[in-house]
Coordinates of C-alpha atoms and ligand atoms in Angstrom, one line a residue:
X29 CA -49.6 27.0 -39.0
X30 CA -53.2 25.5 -38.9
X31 CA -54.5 25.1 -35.3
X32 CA -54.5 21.4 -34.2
X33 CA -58.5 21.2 -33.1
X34 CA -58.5 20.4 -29.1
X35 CA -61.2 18.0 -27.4
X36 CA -62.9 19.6 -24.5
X37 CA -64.5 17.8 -21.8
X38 CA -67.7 19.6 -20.0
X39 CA -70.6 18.7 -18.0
X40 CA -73.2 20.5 -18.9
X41 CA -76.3 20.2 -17.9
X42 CA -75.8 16.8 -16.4
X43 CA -74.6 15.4 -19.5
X44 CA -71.2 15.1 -20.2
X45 CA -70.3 16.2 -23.6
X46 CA -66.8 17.0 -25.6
X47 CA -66.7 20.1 -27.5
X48 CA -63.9 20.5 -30.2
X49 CA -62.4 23.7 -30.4
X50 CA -59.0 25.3 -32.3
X51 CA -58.7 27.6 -29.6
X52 CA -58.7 26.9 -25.7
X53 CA -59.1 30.6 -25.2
X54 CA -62.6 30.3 -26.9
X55 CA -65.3 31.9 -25.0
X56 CA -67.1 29.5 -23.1
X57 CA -70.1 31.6 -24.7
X58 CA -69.3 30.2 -28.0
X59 CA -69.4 27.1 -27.5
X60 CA -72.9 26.6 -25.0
X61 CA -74.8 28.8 -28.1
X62 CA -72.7 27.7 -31.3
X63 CA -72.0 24.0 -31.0
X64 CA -74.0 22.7 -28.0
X65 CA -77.0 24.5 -29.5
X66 CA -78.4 26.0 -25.9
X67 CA -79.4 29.7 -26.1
X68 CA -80.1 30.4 -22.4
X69 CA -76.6 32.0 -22.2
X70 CA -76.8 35.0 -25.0
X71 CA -74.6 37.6 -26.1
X72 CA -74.9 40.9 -24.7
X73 CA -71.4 43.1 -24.5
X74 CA -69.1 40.4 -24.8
X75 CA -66.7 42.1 -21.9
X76 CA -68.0 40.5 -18.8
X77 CA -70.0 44.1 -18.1
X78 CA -73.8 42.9 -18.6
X79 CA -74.5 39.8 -17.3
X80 CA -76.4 38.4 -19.9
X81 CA -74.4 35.4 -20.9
X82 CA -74.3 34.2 -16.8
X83 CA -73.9 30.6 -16.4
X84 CA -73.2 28.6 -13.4
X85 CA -69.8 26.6 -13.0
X86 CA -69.7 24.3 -9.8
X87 CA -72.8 26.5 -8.9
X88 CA -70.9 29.7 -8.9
X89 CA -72.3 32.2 -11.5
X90 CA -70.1 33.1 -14.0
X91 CA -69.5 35.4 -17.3
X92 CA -69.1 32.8 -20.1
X93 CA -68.7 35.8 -22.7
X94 CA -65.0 36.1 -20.8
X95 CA -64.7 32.7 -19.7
X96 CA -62.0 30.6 -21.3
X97 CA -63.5 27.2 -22.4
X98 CA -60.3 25.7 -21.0
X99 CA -61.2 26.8 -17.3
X100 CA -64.5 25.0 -17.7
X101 CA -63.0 21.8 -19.1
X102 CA -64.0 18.6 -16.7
X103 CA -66.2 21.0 -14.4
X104 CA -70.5 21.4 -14.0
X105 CA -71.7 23.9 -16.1
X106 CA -75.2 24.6 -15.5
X107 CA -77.5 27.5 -18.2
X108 CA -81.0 28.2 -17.9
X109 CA -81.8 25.3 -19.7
X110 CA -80.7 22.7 -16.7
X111 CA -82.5 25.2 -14.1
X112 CA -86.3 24.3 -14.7
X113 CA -88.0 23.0 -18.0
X114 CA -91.1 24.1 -18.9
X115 CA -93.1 21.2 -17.4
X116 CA -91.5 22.1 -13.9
X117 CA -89.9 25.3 -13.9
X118 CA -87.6 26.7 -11.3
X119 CA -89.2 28.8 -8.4
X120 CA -87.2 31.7 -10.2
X121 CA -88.9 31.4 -13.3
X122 CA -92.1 30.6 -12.0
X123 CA -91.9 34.0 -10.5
X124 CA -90.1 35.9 -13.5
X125 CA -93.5 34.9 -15.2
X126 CA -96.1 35.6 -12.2
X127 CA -95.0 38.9 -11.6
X128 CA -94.4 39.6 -15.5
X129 CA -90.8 40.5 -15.0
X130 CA -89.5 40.2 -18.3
X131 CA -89.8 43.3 -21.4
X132 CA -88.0 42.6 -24.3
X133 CA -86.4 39.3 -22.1
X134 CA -83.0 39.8 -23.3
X135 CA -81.3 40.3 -19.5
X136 CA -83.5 38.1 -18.1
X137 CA -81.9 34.4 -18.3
X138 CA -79.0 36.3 -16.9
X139 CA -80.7 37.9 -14.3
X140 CA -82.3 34.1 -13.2
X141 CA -78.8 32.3 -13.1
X142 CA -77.4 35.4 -11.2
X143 CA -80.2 35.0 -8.3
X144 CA -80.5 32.0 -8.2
X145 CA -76.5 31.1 -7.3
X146 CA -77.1 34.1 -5.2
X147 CA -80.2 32.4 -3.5
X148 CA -78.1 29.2 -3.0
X149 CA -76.2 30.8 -0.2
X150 CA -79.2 33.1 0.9
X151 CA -82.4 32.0 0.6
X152 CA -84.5 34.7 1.9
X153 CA -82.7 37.8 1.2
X154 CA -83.9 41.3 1.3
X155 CA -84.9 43.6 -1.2
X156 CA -81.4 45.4 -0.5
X157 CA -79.4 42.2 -0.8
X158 CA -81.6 41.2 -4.3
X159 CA -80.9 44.9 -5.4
X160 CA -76.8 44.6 -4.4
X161 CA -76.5 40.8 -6.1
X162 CA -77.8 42.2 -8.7
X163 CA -76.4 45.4 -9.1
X164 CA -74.2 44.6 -11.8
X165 CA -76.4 42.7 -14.6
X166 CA -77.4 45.2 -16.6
X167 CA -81.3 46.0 -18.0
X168 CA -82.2 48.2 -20.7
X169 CA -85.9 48.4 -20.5
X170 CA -85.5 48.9 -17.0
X171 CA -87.5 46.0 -15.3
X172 CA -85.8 46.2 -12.1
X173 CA -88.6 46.6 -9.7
X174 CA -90.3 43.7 -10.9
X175 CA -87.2 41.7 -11.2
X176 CA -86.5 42.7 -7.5
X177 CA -90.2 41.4 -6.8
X178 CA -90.2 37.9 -8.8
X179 CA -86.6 37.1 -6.8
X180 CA -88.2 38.2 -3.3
X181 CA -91.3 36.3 -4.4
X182 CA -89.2 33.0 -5.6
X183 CA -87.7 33.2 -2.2
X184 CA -90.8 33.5 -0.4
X185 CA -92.0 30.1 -1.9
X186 CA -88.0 28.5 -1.1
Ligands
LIG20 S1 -72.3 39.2 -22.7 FE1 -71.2 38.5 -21.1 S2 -71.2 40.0 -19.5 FE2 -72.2 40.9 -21.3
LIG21 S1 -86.2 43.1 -20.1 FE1 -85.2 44.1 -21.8 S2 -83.1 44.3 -21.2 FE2 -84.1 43.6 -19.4

């Protein structure tokens, strides 16, 4: 039997929008990058092990790669788009780019989200609380000293 195609409701952004979908199960992922067009969010592993596709829901980060779009329906979703545009950035990616924290940049909209719903509840951590919030998004080219800096330095100007 065809799947019926299902209406989702989502904030995203501050916009409410309604994403059609045959499968509730989808991948929030999918949906944020295929239909809604915003490529903060990417695809790293796909398993909820990397941290690239973080996302905040009711300003909580989250793995969209594992999230059912059902368990997002009705509630704020918030990528890297709906942080900062490049008129006015966010004090997290002000920093990213003052301390040059980004190699090939594929972690690093992951690593943003992930500090800065970490930063919401501690503004001026330490470099031990940066290094354990973010001890399990993952970075290849192995950026992490300067990540650690451009988070202690964003919180520095909070
Ligand atoms: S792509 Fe989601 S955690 Fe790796
Ligand atoms: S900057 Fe390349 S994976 Fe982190």
């Amino acid at each position: 039997m065809t799947p019926r195609p299902q209406s989702v409701p989502l904030n995203v952004n501050g916009r409410n929008v309604s994403v059609q979908v045959d499968d509730p199960a989808l991948p929030l992922l999918y949906a944020l990058r295929g239909q809604l067009k915003l490529h903060g969010p990417r695809f790293g592993c796909g398993l909820g092990q990397c941290g690239a596709c973080t996302v905040h829901l009711e300003g909580a980060a989250v793995r969209s790669c594992v999230l059912p779009i059902a368990a997002a329906a009705g509630r704020r979703v918030v990528t890297l788009e709906g942080l900062g545009t490049p008129e006015k950035p966010h004090p997290l990616q002000q920093a990213f780019i003052d301390e040059q924290a980004v190699q090939c940049g594929y972690c690093i909209n992951g690593m943003i989200m992930q500090s800065a719903a970490f930063m919401s509840a501690n503004k001026h951590p330490t470099n031990e609380q940066i290094k354990q919030a973010l001890a399990n998004n993952l970075c290849r080219c192995g950026t992490h000293l300067r990540i650690v800096r451009a988070v202690k330095r964003a919180s520095s100007s909070a």
